[in-house]
Coordinates of C-alpha atoms in Angstrom, one line a residue:
Chain N
M1 CA 114.8 60.0 35.5
K2 CA 111.5 60.3 37.5
L3 CA 110.7 57.6 40.0
S4 CA 108.4 54.9 38.5
K5 CA 106.3 56.7 35.9
P6 CA 102.9 55.0 35.9
Q7 CA 101.2 54.2 32.6
L8 CA 98.8 57.1 32.1
I9 CA 96.6 55.9 29.3
V10 CA 95.3 52.3 29.3
N11 CA 93.0 51.2 26.5
G12 CA 92.2 54.8 25.7
K13 CA 91.1 55.5 29.3
R14 CA 93.0 57.8 31.6
I15 CA 94.3 56.9 35.0
D16 CA 91.1 58.1 36.7
G17 CA 88.9 56.4 34.1
R18 CA 88.1 59.5 31.9
G19 CA 88.4 59.7 28.1
P20 CA 91.0 62.1 26.7
Q21 CA 88.4 64.9 26.1
D22 CA 86.5 64.6 29.4
L23 CA 86.5 67.1 32.2
R24 CA 86.4 66.0 35.8
Q25 CA 83.3 66.5 38.0
I26 CA 82.9 70.2 38.6
K27 CA 81.0 72.0 41.4
I28 CA 80.8 75.8 41.6
E29 CA 79.3 77.5 44.7
V30 CA 78.8 81.3 44.8
G31 CA 78.8 83.5 47.9
V32 CA 80.4 81.1 50.3
L33 CA 81.8 83.8 52.6
K34 CA 79.8 86.4 54.5
N35 CA 82.4 89.2 54.8
A36 CA 83.9 89.2 51.3
D37 CA 82.1 91.3 48.7
G38 CA 82.2 88.3 46.4
S39 CA 83.3 84.7 46.8
A40 CA 83.2 81.4 45.1
L41 CA 84.3 77.8 45.8
V42 CA 85.3 75.7 42.8
E43 CA 85.8 72.0 43.0
I44 CA 87.1 70.1 40.0
G45 CA 87.9 66.5 40.7
G46 CA 90.1 66.5 43.8
T47 CA 91.1 70.2 43.4
K48 CA 89.3 72.6 45.7
V49 CA 89.9 76.3 45.4
L50 CA 88.3 79.3 47.3
A51 CA 88.3 82.8 45.8
A52 CA 87.3 85.9 47.6
V53 CA 87.0 89.5 46.2
Y54 CA 87.0 92.7 48.1
G55 CA 86.3 96.0 46.4
P56 CA 86.3 98.3 44.7
R57 CA 87.7 99.9 47.9
E58 CA 90.1 102.5 49.0
V59 CA 93.7 101.8 48.2
V60 CA 95.9 101.2 51.2
P61 CA 98.8 102.1 51.0
R62 CA 97.8 105.3 49.1
H63 CA 100.9 105.5 46.9
Q64 CA 99.7 102.4 45.0
E65 CA 96.5 104.1 43.6
Q66 CA 96.3 105.0 40.0
V67 CA 94.4 108.1 38.9
D68 CA 92.7 106.7 35.8
R69 CA 91.8 103.2 36.9
A70 CA 91.3 100.7 39.7
I71 CA 94.3 98.6 40.5
I72 CA 93.8 94.9 40.8
R73 CA 95.7 93.1 43.5
C74 CA 95.9 89.3 43.5
R75 CA 97.3 86.7 45.8
Y76 CA 97.4 83.1 45.0
R77 CA 98.5 80.7 47.6
M78 CA 98.3 77.1 48.7
L79 CA 97.3 76.2 52.2
S80 CA 100.1 74.5 54.0
F81 CA 98.3 71.1 54.0
S82 CA 96.8 71.3 50.5
T83 CA 99.4 69.2 48.7
L84 CA 100.3 65.5 48.9
G85 CA 103.3 64.7 50.9
E86 CA 105.1 67.1 53.1
R87 CA 103.6 70.2 54.7
K88 CA 104.2 73.2 52.5
S89 CA 105.9 76.1 54.2
P90 CA 103.4 79.0 54.5
A91 CA 106.1 81.5 53.2
P92 CA 105.3 82.5 49.6
T93 CA 107.2 80.4 47.1
R94 CA 108.5 81.6 43.7
R95 CA 105.8 79.6 42.1
E96 CA 103.1 81.3 44.1
I97 CA 104.5 84.8 43.3
E98 CA 104.5 83.9 39.6
L99 CA 101.0 82.5 39.7
S100 CA 99.6 85.5 41.6
K101 CA 100.8 87.6 38.6
V102 CA 99.6 85.1 36.0
I103 CA 96.1 85.0 37.6
R104 CA 95.9 88.7 37.9
E105 CA 96.8 89.1 34.2
A106 CA 94.3 86.5 33.2
L107 CA 91.5 88.5 34.9
E108 CA 92.6 92.1 34.1
P109 CA 91.3 92.1 30.5
A110 CA 87.8 91.3 31.7
V111 CA 87.4 93.8 34.5
L112 CA 86.3 97.3 33.6
S113 CA 88.9 98.9 35.9
M114 CA 88.6 102.3 34.3
Q115 CA 85.2 102.8 36.0
F116 CA 86.8 102.9 39.4
P117 CA 89.7 105.3 39.4
R118 CA 91.8 105.5 42.7
A119 CA 90.2 102.2 43.9
A120 CA 91.5 98.7 44.5
I121 CA 90.0 95.4 43.7
D122 CA 91.5 92.6 45.8
I123 CA 91.4 89.0 44.8
F124 CA 92.4 86.2 47.1
V125 CA 92.8 82.7 45.7
E126 CA 93.3 80.0 48.3
V127 CA 94.0 76.4 47.3
I128 CA 92.4 74.2 49.9
N129 CA 93.2 70.9 48.1
A130 CA 95.5 70.5 45.2
D131 CA 95.0 67.8 42.6
G132 CA 96.2 69.5 39.4
G133 CA 94.8 72.6 37.7
T134 CA 94.8 74.8 40.8
R135 CA 95.6 78.0 38.9
T136 CA 92.9 77.3 36.3
A137 CA 90.3 76.5 39.1
G138 CA 91.5 79.7 40.8
I139 CA 90.8 81.8 37.7
T140 CA 87.4 80.2 37.2
A141 CA 86.6 80.8 40.9
A142 CA 87.9 84.3 41.0
S143 CA 85.9 85.5 38.0
V144 CA 82.7 84.1 39.5
A145 CA 83.7 85.9 42.8
L146 CA 84.2 89.1 40.9
A147 CA 80.8 88.8 39.3
D148 CA 79.3 88.0 42.8
A149 CA 81.0 91.2 44.1
G150 CA 79.1 93.1 41.4
I151 CA 82.2 94.3 39.6
P152 CA 81.4 95.2 36.0
M153 CA 83.2 92.9 33.6
L154 CA 83.2 92.4 29.8
D155 CA 82.7 88.7 30.3
L156 CA 83.5 85.9 32.8
V157 CA 87.0 84.4 32.6
T158 CA 87.1 80.6 32.4
A159 CA 90.2 78.5 32.6
V160 CA 91.2 74.9 32.0
A161 CA 94.4 73.0 31.3
V162 CA 95.2 70.8 28.4
G163 CA 98.2 68.7 27.9
K164 CA 99.8 65.7 26.4
V165 CA 100.2 62.4 28.4
D166 CA 101.5 59.2 26.8
G167 CA 101.3 61.0 23.5
V168 CA 97.6 61.8 23.7
I169 CA 96.2 65.3 23.9
V170 CA 94.0 65.4 27.0
L171 CA 91.7 67.9 28.7
D172 CA 91.9 68.9 32.4
L173 CA 95.0 67.2 33.7
N174 CA 95.1 65.9 37.3
E175 CA 98.1 66.0 39.5
I176 CA 99.6 62.7 38.3
E177 CA 99.1 63.5 34.6
D178 CA 100.7 66.9 35.2
M179 CA 103.6 65.4 37.0
Y180 CA 104.4 62.6 34.5
G181 CA 102.9 63.9 31.3
E182 CA 104.9 65.4 28.4
A183 CA 103.1 68.8 28.4
D184 CA 100.8 70.9 30.5
M185 CA 99.1 74.0 29.0
P186 CA 96.8 76.0 31.2
I187 CA 94.6 78.4 29.2
A188 CA 92.1 81.1 30.3
A189 CA 89.6 82.8 28.0
M190 CA 86.7 85.2 28.0
P191 CA 84.4 82.6 26.3
S192 CA 81.7 84.9 24.7
L193 CA 84.3 87.3 23.3
K194 CA 86.8 84.5 22.3
R195 CA 89.6 86.4 23.9
I196 CA 92.5 84.4 25.4
T197 CA 93.7 86.0 28.5
M198 CA 96.2 83.4 29.8
I199 CA 98.3 80.8 28.1
Q200 CA 101.3 79.0 29.5
L201 CA 103.0 75.9 28.2
N202 CA 105.1 73.7 30.3
G203 CA 106.4 70.9 28.1
V204 CA 107.0 70.2 24.4
L205 CA 104.3 70.2 21.7
T206 CA 104.6 70.3 17.9
P207 CA 102.8 73.2 16.2
D208 CA 100.1 70.7 15.1
E209 CA 99.6 69.3 18.6
F210 CA 99.4 72.8 19.9
K211 CA 96.6 73.7 17.6
K212 CA 94.7 70.6 18.6
A213 CA 95.3 71.3 22.2
L214 CA 94.1 74.9 22.0
A215 CA 90.9 73.9 20.3
L216 CA 90.3 71.2 22.9
A217 CA 90.9 73.8 25.7
L218 CA 88.4 76.2 24.2
E219 CA 85.8 73.5 24.0
G220 CA 86.4 72.6 27.7
I221 CA 86.2 76.3 28.6
D222 CA 82.8 76.6 27.0
K223 CA 81.5 73.8 29.1
I224 CA 82.8 75.3 32.4
Y225 CA 81.5 78.7 31.3
Q226 CA 77.9 77.3 31.3
L227 CA 78.4 76.0 34.9
Q228 CA 79.8 79.3 36.0
K229 CA 76.7 81.1 34.7
E230 CA 74.4 78.5 36.1
A231 CA 76.0 78.9 39.6
L232 CA 75.6 82.7 39.5
R233 CA 72.0 82.5 38.3
K234 CA 71.2 80.0 41.0
K235 CA 72.3 82.3 43.8
Y236 CA 70.6 85.5 42.4
V237 CA 67.4 83.9 41.2
E238 CA 66.9 82.3 44.7
I239 CA 67.4 85.6 46.4
E240 CA 64.8 87.4 44.1
E241 CA 62.1 84.9 45.0
Chain C
M1 CA 100.5 90.4 46.3
S2 CA 100.6 91.0 42.6
L3 CA 99.3 94.4 41.6
T4 CA 98.5 96.3 38.4
P5 CA 101.7 98.1 37.3
E6 CA 101.6 101.7 36.4
I7 CA 102.4 102.6 32.8
P8 CA 105.2 105.2 32.8
V9 CA 104.1 108.6 31.8
I10 CA 106.3 109.3 28.8
P11 CA 105.2 106.3 26.6
K12 CA 101.6 107.2 27.6
I13 CA 102.0 110.7 26.2
K14 CA 103.7 109.4 23.1
L15 CA 101.0 106.7 22.7
D16 CA 99.5 108.1 19.5
S17 CA 102.7 108.7 17.7
I18 CA 104.0 105.2 18.6
L19 CA 100.7 103.7 17.4
N20 CA 100.9 105.7 14.2
V21 CA 104.4 104.5 13.4
V22 CA 103.7 100.9 14.3
S23 CA 100.5 100.8 12.2
K24 CA 102.7 101.7 9.2
G25 CA 104.7 98.6 9.8
F26 CA 107.8 100.0 11.6
H27 CA 109.3 100.3 15.0
I28 CA 110.0 103.8 16.4
D29 CA 113.7 103.2 15.4
K30 CA 112.6 102.6 11.8
R31 CA 113.1 98.8 11.8
P32 CA 110.4 96.6 10.2
L33 CA 108.1 95.2 12.9
L34 CA 109.5 91.6 12.7
N35 CA 113.2 92.5 12.8
Y36 CA 115.4 92.3 15.9
R37 CA 117.8 95.0 16.8
S38 CA 121.5 94.3 16.4
I39 CA 122.7 91.6 18.7
E40 CA 126.1 91.8 20.2
V41 CA 127.8 89.4 22.6
N42 CA 130.9 89.6 24.8
K43 CA 132.1 86.3 26.1
N44 CA 133.9 85.7 29.4
V45 CA 133.3 89.2 30.8
A46 CA 133.5 87.9 34.4
P47 CA 136.5 85.5 34.3
N48 CA 135.8 84.3 37.9
A49 CA 132.5 82.9 36.7
D50 CA 132.6 79.4 35.2
S51 CA 131.0 80.9 32.2
S52 CA 129.7 84.4 31.5
V53 CA 128.2 86.3 28.6
L54 CA 127.1 89.9 28.1
V55 CA 124.3 90.2 25.6
K56 CA 123.5 93.6 24.0
L57 CA 120.2 93.7 22.2
G58 CA 120.0 97.2 20.9
H59 CA 120.4 99.2 24.2
T60 CA 119.2 96.3 26.3
Q61 CA 122.1 94.7 28.2
V62 CA 121.8 91.4 30.0
L63 CA 124.7 89.7 31.8
V64 CA 124.4 86.0 32.4
G65 CA 126.9 84.1 34.5
I66 CA 127.2 80.5 35.6
K67 CA 128.8 78.9 38.6
I68 CA 129.1 75.1 38.7
D69 CA 129.4 73.2 42.0
V70 CA 129.1 69.7 43.2
G71 CA 126.1 69.0 45.4
Q72 CA 123.2 66.6 46.1
P73 CA 120.6 65.8 43.5
F74 CA 116.9 66.5 44.1
P75 CA 115.4 63.4 45.9
D76 CA 112.8 63.0 43.1
N77 CA 115.4 63.1 40.4
P78 CA 118.4 61.3 41.9
E79 CA 120.0 60.6 38.5
E80 CA 120.1 64.1 37.1
G81 CA 122.2 67.2 37.6
V82 CA 120.5 70.3 38.9
L83 CA 119.9 73.6 37.1
I84 CA 118.9 76.6 39.1
V85 CA 117.9 79.8 37.3
N86 CA 117.7 83.1 39.0
A87 CA 117.2 86.6 37.6
E88 CA 117.6 90.0 39.0
Y89 CA 116.6 93.4 37.7
I90 CA 119.3 95.6 39.2
P91 CA 118.4 99.2 40.1
A92 CA 121.1 100.5 37.7
A93 CA 119.1 99.1 34.8
S94 CA 116.1 101.4 34.9
P95 CA 114.7 104.3 37.0
S96 CA 111.7 102.1 37.7
F97 CA 113.7 99.2 39.2
E98 CA 114.1 99.2 42.9
P99 CA 116.7 97.5 45.1
G100 CA 115.5 94.5 47.0
P101 CA 114.8 90.8 46.4
P102 CA 113.7 89.8 42.9
D103 CA 110.1 91.0 42.2
E104 CA 107.4 89.1 40.4
N105 CA 108.7 90.1 37.0
A106 CA 112.2 88.9 37.7
I107 CA 110.9 85.7 39.2
E108 CA 108.6 85.1 36.2
L109 CA 111.4 85.7 33.8
A110 CA 113.7 83.2 35.6
R111 CA 111.0 80.6 35.8
V112 CA 110.0 80.9 32.1
I113 CA 113.7 80.4 31.1
D114 CA 114.1 77.6 33.6
R115 CA 111.0 75.8 32.3
S116 CA 111.9 76.1 28.7
L117 CA 115.4 74.8 29.3
R118 CA 114.2 72.0 31.4
E119 CA 111.2 70.8 29.4
S120 CA 113.1 70.9 26.1
K121 CA 115.9 68.9 27.7
A122 CA 118.2 71.5 26.1
I123 CA 121.0 70.4 28.4
A124 CA 121.7 66.8 29.2
L125 CA 121.2 66.9 33.0
N126 CA 121.3 63.1 33.0
K127 CA 125.0 63.3 32.0
L128 CA 125.9 65.5 35.0
V129 CA 125.8 62.8 37.6
I130 CA 129.0 62.0 39.5
I131 CA 127.8 59.5 42.0
P132 CA 124.2 58.5 41.3
G133 CA 121.8 59.6 44.0
K134 CA 124.6 61.3 45.9
K135 CA 126.7 63.7 44.0
V136 CA 125.8 65.6 40.9
W137 CA 126.8 68.9 39.2
I138 CA 124.7 71.9 40.2
I139 CA 124.5 74.7 37.6
W140 CA 123.7 78.1 39.0
L141 CA 122.6 80.2 36.1
D142 CA 122.2 83.8 37.1
I143 CA 120.7 86.6 34.9
Y144 CA 121.4 90.2 35.7
V145 CA 119.6 92.9 33.7
L146 CA 122.1 95.7 33.4
D147 CA 120.2 98.1 31.1
H148 CA 116.5 97.8 30.3
D149 CA 115.4 98.9 26.8
G150 CA 112.8 96.2 26.2
N151 CA 112.5 92.5 25.4
L152 CA 114.5 91.3 28.4
L153 CA 113.2 87.7 28.1
D154 CA 114.5 87.1 24.6
A155 CA 117.9 88.7 25.4
S156 CA 118.1 86.6 28.6
M157 CA 117.5 83.4 26.7
I158 CA 120.2 84.2 24.2
G159 CA 122.5 84.9 27.0
S160 CA 121.5 81.7 29.0
M161 CA 121.9 79.4 26.0
L162 CA 125.2 80.9 25.1
A163 CA 126.6 80.8 28.6
L164 CA 125.6 77.2 28.9
A165 CA 127.2 76.4 25.5
Q166 CA 130.4 78.1 26.8
L167 CA 130.5 76.2 30.0
K168 CA 133.3 73.7 30.5
I169 CA 133.0 71.2 33.3
P170 CA 136.0 71.2 35.7
Y171 CA 138.3 68.3 36.2
F172 CA 137.3 66.2 39.2
E173 CA 138.4 63.1 41.2
V174 CA 136.3 60.9 43.4
D175 CA 138.0 59.7 46.5
P176 CA 137.4 56.0 46.5
V177 CA 137.4 55.7 50.3
T178 CA 135.4 58.8 51.5
G179 CA 133.4 59.4 48.4
N180 CA 134.3 63.0 48.5
V181 CA 134.6 64.8 45.1
K182 CA 137.8 66.9 44.6
V183 CA 137.3 69.6 41.9
D184 CA 140.1 71.3 40.1
K185 CA 138.7 74.3 38.3
S186 CA 142.1 75.2 36.7
K187 CA 141.7 72.1 34.5
R188 CA 138.6 71.8 32.3
I189 CA 138.3 69.2 29.6
T190 CA 134.7 68.5 28.7
S191 CA 132.0 70.9 27.5
L192 CA 128.6 70.9 29.1
P193 CA 126.6 68.3 27.1
I194 CA 123.9 70.2 25.1
N195 CA 121.1 68.2 23.5
R196 CA 119.6 71.1 21.5
Y197 CA 119.5 74.8 21.2
I198 CA 116.4 76.7 22.0
A199 CA 115.4 80.4 21.7
T200 CA 112.6 82.5 23.1
V201 CA 110.7 84.8 20.8
T202 CA 108.3 87.2 22.5
V203 CA 105.6 88.6 20.3
Y204 CA 104.1 91.8 21.5
K205 CA 100.7 93.3 20.7
I206 CA 100.5 97.0 20.3
G207 CA 97.0 98.1 19.2
D208 CA 96.1 95.1 17.0
V209 CA 99.6 94.9 15.5
L210 CA 102.0 92.0 16.3
L211 CA 105.7 92.7 16.5
V212 CA 108.9 91.4 18.0
D213 CA 111.8 93.1 20.0
P214 CA 110.2 96.3 21.1
T215 CA 112.2 99.1 22.8
A216 CA 111.2 99.9 26.4
E217 CA 108.9 102.7 25.2
E218 CA 107.1 100.4 22.8
E219 CA 106.9 97.6 25.4
A220 CA 105.3 100.0 27.9
I221 CA 102.3 100.6 25.7
A222 CA 102.0 97.0 24.4
S223 CA 98.8 95.5 25.8
A224 CA 100.1 92.0 26.0
S225 CA 102.9 89.7 25.0
L226 CA 103.3 86.1 24.2
S227 CA 106.7 84.5 24.8
I228 CA 107.2 81.4 22.8
S229 CA 110.3 79.2 23.2
V230 CA 111.1 77.1 20.2
S231 CA 113.6 74.3 19.7
E232 CA 115.9 73.8 16.8
E233 CA 113.7 70.9 15.7
G234 CA 110.8 73.4 15.3
N235 CA 108.8 72.3 18.4
I236 CA 107.2 74.6 20.9
V237 CA 108.9 74.1 24.2
G238 CA 107.4 76.8 26.4
M239 CA 105.0 79.6 26.4
Q240 CA 103.9 82.4 28.6
K241 CA 101.4 85.2 28.1
R242 CA 102.1 88.4 30.0
G243 CA 100.5 91.8 30.3
L244 CA 97.0 93.3 30.9
G245 CA 95.6 92.5 27.4
F246 CA 94.4 89.4 25.5
F247 CA 95.1 87.5 22.3
L248 CA 92.6 86.2 19.8
E249 CA 93.0 82.6 18.6
K250 CA 94.1 83.9 15.2
E251 CA 96.7 86.1 16.8
I252 CA 98.2 83.2 18.7
E253 CA 98.5 81.2 15.5
Q254 CA 100.3 84.2 13.9
A255 CA 102.5 84.6 16.9
I256 CA 103.6 80.9 16.7
E257 CA 104.4 81.2 13.1
I258 CA 106.5 84.4 13.8
S259 CA 108.3 82.7 16.7
L260 CA 109.1 79.5 14.7
N261 CA 110.7 81.7 12.0
K262 CA 112.5 84.1 14.2
G263 CA 113.5 81.4 16.6
K264 CA 115.3 79.6 13.8
E265 CA 117.2 82.8 13.1
L266 CA 118.1 83.4 16.8
I267 CA 119.3 79.8 17.2
E268 CA 121.5 80.1 14.1
L269 CA 123.0 83.3 15.6
V270 CA 123.6 81.8 19.0
K271 CA 125.3 78.8 17.4
K272 CA 127.5 81.1 15.4
F273 CA 128.4 83.1 18.6
A274 CA 129.1 79.9 20.5
L275 CA 131.9 78.8 18.1

């Protein structure tokens, strides 16, 4: 039994006042780091994630290189003070190791790695502040950073979580909803191509609820996708002028 | 850091011939695409473990063992027992596995199994409390991949479910003065309380064909896979997409239908083995 589960839906409103199908406030900034080839900072509600991309560049150590494609390397991690409660040890946790893989595999289908044989594209996702949806914010940020680095892609990758709290299917869960809800399902997609590149389900859904949740996620993804494009345009249009 | 894995060279050379067979509706070992290989289990292969099962899925072999101990509950869940899942790909299992601590694939596999068991409440952890907030049963579920011929996750879930179903809780006494728990593993009376059986069905995508239970060669050229855990009530209790490729919405719906059907079969089979 979890300690004192709060009521998550009151009069159809969520704990932070949103309706079930609302996203939190989103801010996307492009090119926030000088040294990285591409970078982006994504804020979604209380979650704040920085992504940096280096490459295509030489592979060190050399034995990792592949003759027919660029390798993508990805590291997701949470800063030691990014979570509520105790300090997180900076040593990589099993969760971080899994999420590094999941984020890489969410981005791989979009990147045209065959154009850069023997090269590496490095993606670093750093969670500065965690309030639910850090992996999805990380994917959203990383794909903008990849575009900022000028890496050819089929499409951006956009991610958002859906879930079930107090029996209601909701979009973009925050930390409390994730912790006490019945299900949490992060999804990433290439919105123009309608290709789903990541899906995880942590919790229980009936097949019908799943269908509804997936549709809601794809709607949310379309909205975030517009913000990603806007952020990229803003940076590059300003430079041209 | 997580990096793009290299596709082994043999399946790459055989790519066209595998694609050809698969597009005709068959696995390279002539099974229909949605059939599992033969499943064989040996129970109690490691008698020192509190429960152990060797699962053979075709040539894939997975050994699952459980040790049960008394320990402290997690502070955020004081009235529940503890389940800890770990997986290791031993170097004996494949030329591509290296010695060392579990890599990202092993960690991911263990975490997917752990989440599915936990979220579905497959085992009644709330009935594993000895002294609330102080002493609970801790179940260490360890998965060792002995031979890798594809579809490790599905085999691991069959083994995990079966090992849990076999597990008998040892006899114990609580010292009324000190509160110490004395365990006598030579006497076992009660079975581990199971709420429901679950199974994981991984649907792989080769070209644009969906199939289940590939061999290692087929798995190596699959662009992506979607592991779906289903409960005996027909709910979806866990999901994980893996691999470099993608799924279309329609393919995900198909994959769910496949896993609900196949999951039912696997659960029946596991229940039969558990008897």
